[in-house]
Coordinates of C-alpha atoms and ligand atoms in Angstrom, one line a residue:
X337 CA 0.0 0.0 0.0
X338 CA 2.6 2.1 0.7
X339 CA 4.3 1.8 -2.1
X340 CA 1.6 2.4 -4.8
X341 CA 1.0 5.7 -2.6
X342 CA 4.9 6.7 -2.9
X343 CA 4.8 6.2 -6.5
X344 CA 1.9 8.1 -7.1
X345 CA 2.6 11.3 -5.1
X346 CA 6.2 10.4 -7.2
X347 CA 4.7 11.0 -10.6
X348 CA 3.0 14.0 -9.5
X349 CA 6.7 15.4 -8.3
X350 CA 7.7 14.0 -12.5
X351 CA 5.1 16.3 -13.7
X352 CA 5.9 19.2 -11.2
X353 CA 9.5 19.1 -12.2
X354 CA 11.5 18.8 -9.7
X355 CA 14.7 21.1 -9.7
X356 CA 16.9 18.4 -9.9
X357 CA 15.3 17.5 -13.1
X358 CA 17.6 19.1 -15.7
X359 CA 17.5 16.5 -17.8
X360 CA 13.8 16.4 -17.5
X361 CA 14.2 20.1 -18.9
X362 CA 16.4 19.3 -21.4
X363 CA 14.3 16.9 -23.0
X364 CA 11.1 19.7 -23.1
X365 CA 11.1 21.8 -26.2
X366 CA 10.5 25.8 -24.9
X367 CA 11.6 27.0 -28.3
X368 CA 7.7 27.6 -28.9
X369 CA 6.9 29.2 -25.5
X370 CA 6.0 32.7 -25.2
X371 CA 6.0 35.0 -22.2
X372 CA 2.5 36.8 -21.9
X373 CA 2.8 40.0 -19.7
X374 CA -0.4 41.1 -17.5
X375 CA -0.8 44.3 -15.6
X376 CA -2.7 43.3 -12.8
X377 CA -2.2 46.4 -10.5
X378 CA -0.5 49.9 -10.8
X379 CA 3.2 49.0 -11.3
X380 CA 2.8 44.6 -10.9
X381 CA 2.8 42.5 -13.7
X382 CA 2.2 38.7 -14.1
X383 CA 4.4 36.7 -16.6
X384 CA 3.3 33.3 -18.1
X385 CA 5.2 31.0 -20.5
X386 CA 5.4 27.8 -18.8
X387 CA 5.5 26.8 -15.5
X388 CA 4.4 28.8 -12.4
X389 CA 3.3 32.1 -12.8
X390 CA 5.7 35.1 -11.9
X391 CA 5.2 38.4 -10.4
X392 CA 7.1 41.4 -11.5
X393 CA 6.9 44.5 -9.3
X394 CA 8.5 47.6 -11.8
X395 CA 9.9 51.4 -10.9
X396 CA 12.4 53.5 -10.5
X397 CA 14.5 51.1 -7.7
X398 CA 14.7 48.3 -10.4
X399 CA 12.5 45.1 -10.7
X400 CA 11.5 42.8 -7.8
X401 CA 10.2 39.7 -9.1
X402 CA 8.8 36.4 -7.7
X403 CA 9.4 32.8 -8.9
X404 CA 11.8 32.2 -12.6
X405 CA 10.2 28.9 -14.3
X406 CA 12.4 27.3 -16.4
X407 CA 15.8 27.8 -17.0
X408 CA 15.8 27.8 -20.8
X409 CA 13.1 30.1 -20.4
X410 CA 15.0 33.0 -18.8
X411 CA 16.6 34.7 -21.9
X412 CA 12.7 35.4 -23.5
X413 CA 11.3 35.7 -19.6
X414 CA 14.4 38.5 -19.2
X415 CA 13.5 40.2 -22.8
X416 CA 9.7 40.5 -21.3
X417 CA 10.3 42.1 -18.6
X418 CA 12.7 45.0 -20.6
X419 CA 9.8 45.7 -22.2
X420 CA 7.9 46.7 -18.9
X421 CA 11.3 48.3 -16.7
X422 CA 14.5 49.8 -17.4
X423 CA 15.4 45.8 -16.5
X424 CA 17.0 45.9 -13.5
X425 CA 16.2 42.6 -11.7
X426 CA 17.5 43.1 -7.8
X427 CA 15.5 40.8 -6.5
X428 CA 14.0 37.6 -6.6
X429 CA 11.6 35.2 -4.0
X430 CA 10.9 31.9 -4.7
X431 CA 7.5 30.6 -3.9
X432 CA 8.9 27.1 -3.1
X433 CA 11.6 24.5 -5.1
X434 CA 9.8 23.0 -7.7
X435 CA 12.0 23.5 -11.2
X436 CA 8.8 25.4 -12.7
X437 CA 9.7 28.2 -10.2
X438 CA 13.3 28.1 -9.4
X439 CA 14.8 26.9 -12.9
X440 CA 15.9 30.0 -13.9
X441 CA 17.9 31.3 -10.8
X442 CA 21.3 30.7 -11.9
X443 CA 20.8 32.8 -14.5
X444 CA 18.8 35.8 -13.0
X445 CA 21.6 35.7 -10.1
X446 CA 24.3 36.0 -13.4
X447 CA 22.1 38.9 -14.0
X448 CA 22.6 40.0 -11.0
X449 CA 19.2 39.5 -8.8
X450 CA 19.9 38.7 -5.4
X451 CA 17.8 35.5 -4.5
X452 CA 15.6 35.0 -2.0
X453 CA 13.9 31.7 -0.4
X454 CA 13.2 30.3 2.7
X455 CA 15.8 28.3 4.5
X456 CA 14.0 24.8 4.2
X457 CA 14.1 25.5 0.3
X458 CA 17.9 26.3 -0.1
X459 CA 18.6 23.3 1.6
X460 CA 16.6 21.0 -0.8
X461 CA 18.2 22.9 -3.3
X462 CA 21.6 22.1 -2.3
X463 CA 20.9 18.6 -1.3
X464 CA 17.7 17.0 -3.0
X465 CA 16.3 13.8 -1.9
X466 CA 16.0 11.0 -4.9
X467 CA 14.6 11.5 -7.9
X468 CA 11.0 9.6 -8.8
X469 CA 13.0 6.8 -10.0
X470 CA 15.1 6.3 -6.9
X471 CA 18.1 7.8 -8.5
X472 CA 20.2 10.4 -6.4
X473 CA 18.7 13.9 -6.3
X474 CA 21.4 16.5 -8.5
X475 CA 21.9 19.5 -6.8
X476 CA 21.3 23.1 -8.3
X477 CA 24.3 24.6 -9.4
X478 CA 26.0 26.8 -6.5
X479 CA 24.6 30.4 -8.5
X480 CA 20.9 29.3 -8.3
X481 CA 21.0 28.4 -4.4
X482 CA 19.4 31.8 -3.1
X483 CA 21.6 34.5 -1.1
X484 CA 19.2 35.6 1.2
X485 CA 17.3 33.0 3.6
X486 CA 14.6 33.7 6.3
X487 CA 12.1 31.5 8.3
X488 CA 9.7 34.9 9.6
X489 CA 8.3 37.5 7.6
X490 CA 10.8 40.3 5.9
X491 CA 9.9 43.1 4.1
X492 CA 11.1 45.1 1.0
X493 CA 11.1 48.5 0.3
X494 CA 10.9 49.6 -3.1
X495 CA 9.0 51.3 -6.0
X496 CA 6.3 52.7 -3.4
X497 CA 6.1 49.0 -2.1
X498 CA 6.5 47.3 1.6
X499 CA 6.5 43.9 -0.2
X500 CA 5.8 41.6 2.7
X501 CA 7.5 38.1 2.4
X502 CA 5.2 35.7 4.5
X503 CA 6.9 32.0 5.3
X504 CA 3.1 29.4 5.2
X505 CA 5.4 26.3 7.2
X506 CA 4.6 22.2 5.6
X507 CA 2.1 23.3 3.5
X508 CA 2.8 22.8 -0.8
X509 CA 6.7 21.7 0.7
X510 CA 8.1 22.7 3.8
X511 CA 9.9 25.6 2.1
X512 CA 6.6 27.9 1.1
X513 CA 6.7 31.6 0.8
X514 CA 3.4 34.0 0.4
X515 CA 4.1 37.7 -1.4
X516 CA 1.8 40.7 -0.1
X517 CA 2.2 43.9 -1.9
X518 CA -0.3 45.8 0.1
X519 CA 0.0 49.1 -2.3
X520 CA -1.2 46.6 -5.5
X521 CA -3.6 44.6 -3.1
X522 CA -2.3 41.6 -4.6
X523 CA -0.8 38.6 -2.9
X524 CA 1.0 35.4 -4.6
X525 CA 0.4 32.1 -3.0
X526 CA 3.0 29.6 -5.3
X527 CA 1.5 26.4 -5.6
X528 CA 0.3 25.9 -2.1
X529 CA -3.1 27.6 -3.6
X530 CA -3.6 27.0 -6.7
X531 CA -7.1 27.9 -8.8
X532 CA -6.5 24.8 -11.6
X533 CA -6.8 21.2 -10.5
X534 CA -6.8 19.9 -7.1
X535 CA -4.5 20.8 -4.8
X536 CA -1.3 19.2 -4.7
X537 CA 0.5 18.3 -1.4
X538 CA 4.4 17.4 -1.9
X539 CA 5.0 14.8 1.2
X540 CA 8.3 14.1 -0.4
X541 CA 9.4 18.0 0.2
X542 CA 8.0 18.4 3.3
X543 CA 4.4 19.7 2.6
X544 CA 1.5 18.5 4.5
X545 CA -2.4 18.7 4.2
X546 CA -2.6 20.3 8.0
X547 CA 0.2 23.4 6.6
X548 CA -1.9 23.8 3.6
X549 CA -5.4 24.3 5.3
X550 CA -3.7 26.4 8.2
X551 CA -2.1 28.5 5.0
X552 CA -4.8 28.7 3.3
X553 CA -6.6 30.3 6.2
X554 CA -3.5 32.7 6.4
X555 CA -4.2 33.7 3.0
X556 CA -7.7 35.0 3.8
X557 CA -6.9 36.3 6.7
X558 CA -4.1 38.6 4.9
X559 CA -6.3 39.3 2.3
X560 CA -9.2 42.2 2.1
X561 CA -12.2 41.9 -0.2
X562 CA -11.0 43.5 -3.4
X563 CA -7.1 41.4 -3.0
X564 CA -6.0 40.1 -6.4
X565 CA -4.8 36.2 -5.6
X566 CA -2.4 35.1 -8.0
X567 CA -1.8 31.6 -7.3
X568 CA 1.3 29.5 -8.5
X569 CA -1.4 28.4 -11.3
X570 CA -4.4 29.2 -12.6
X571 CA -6.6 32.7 -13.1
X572 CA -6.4 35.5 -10.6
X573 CA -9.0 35.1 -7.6
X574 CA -10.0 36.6 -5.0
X575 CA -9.8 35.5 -0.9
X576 CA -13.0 33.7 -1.1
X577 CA -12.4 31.3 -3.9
X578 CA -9.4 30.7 -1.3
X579 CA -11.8 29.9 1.2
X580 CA -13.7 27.3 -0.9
X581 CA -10.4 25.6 -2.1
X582 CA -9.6 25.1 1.8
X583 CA -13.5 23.8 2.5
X584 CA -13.0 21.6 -0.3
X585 CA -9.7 19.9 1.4
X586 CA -11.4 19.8 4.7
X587 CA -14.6 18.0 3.1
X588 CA -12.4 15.6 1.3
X589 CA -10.1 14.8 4.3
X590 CA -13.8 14.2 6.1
X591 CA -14.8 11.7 3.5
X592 CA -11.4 9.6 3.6
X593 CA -10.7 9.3 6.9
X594 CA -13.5 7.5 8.0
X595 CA -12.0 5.1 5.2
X596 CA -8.8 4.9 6.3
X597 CA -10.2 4.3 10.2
X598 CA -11.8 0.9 8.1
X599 CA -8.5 0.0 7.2
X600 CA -8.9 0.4 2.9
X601 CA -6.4 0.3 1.1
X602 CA -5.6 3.3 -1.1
X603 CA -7.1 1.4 -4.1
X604 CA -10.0 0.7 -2.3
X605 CA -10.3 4.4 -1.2
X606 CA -10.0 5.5 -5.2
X607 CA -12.4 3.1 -6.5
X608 CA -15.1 4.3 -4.4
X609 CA -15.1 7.6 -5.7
X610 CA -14.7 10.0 -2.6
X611 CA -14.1 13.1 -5.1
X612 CA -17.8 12.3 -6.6
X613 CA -20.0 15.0 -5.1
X614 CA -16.9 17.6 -5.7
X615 CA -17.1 17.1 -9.4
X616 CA -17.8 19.9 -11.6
X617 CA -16.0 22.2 -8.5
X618 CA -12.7 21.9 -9.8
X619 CA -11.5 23.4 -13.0
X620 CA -9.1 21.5 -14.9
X621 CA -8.8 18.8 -12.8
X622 CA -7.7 15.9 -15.0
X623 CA -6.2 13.3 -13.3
X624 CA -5.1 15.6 -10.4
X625 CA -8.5 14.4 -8.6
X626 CA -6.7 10.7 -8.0
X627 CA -3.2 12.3 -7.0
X628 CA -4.7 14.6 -4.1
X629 CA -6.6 11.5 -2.7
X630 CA -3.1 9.9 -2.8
X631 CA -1.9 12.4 -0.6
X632 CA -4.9 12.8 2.0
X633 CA -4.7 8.8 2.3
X634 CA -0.8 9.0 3.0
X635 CA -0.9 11.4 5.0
X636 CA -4.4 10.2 7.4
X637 CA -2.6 6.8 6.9
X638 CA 0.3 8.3 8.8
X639 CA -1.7 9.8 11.9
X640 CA -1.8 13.3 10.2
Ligands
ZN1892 ZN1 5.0 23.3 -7.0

């Protein structure tokens, strides 16, 4: 049992990219990507090619910008954001590890950001656990390990901005960030909320389903009415779409536990269908539905 549920909450860490997962990268054709820009308030832009979304805060102190998708992605993801600054990027705060938001930082620091992360992702950073096959974890090249670490809230002052950098502990992984820019009224969540699929807990990295409902109720509760949500992916939102996505993983937990007490396996837990009366809730959900019930088993399974 415990094995199928490794190897599934395994795939989902293939098809997050893991940072290690150069060669995963290397085998993905980006030639064809292009980097949308999005003014979503005042002087903050979104960027989308593939991979998280990013957040670019522009003006006269240079560019502060959160999460770097994929390293072959950074020369086009760079030309972008010339094209709404003078292209100065000073800084840079990942969300959390995954490759889809932390690929490019070796070559924004060669730019000359200074990176930002928590401490929990640095370390993974600099030495990943195994790959989904079981094969050593590579670490990231010294110039994409972030210069600046924190585990408690800092804040940056620049462009008109007290950009307020919000650690949300076990949650997505055990190294999750939250951006407030309280001029905008927009806050970034990275992938611990995210408005596409189900939501997607990385055991492997640390995250847990407890961290993600207790920072999903910090996101409301830093949020005001009118807040812009940008989550890791997906369309903007606001706080109480956040709300429903955190309802949604309590009612789910509420309907597997009592399976899990019964002793099912996990494959007796997905057949009978505990996502049914969610269906239709969940855009784009695919085959993310079977994943997150994955995770709630493993982690109910192991008293959480
Ligand atoms: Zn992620």
């Amino acid at each position: 049992m415990k094995n199928s549920t490794l190897r599934m909450v395994c795939l989902s860490l293939a098809i997050a990219a893991a940072p290690a997962a150069s060669v995963a990268q290397g085998q993905q054709d980006f030639s064809k990507v292009e980097i949308k820009a999005t003014k979503i308030a005042g002087n903050l832009y979104t960027l989308e090619g593939q991979g998280g979304t990013i957040g670019v805060l522009t003006g006269p102190d240079g560019v502060f910008m959160v999460d770097t998708q994929f390293a072959p992605l950074s020369e086009k993801i760079a030309a972008a954001i010339k094209q709404i600054s003078d292209g100065r990027i000073r800084f840079v705060v990942n969300t959390h590890l995954h490759g889809d938001h932390t690929g490019g930082n070796e070559n924004f620091a060669k730019m000359g950001a200074i990176i930002l992360s928590r401490d929990q992702l640095r370390m993974r950073l600099a030495k990943p656990g195994p790959t989904a096959s079981g094969a050593p974890g590579v670490p990231a090249p010294p110039a994409a390990l972030p210069t600046l670490t924190y585990n408690a809230p800092i804040t940056v002052h620049m462009n008109g901005e007290a950009v307020q950098i919000i650690p949300v502990p076990l949650a997505h992984t055990d190294g999750d960030t939250m951006v407030k820019f309280p001029t905008a009224d927009v806050l970034m969540t990275g992938d611990f909320y995210r408005s596409v699929g189900y939501p997607n807990i990385d055991r492997n990295n640390g995250g847990s389903m407890k961290g993600m409902i207790d920072g999903l109720t910090a996101v409301f509760n830093a949020a005001g009415p009118s807040t812009k949500i940008i989550p890791g992916h997906g369309p903007v939102v606001d706080r109480n779409a956040v709300t429903a996505h955190r309802d949604l993983i309590i009612a789910i937990r509420d309907k597997v536990a009592p399976m899990v007490q019964k002793g099912m396996t996990v494959e007796q837990v997905t057949s009978a269908k505990p996502l049914a009366d969610f269906e239709g809730k969940v855009q784009g959900a695919g085959t993310t539905g079977d994943r997150f019930v994955g995770q709630v088993y493993a982690e109910l399974k192991a008293g959480g």
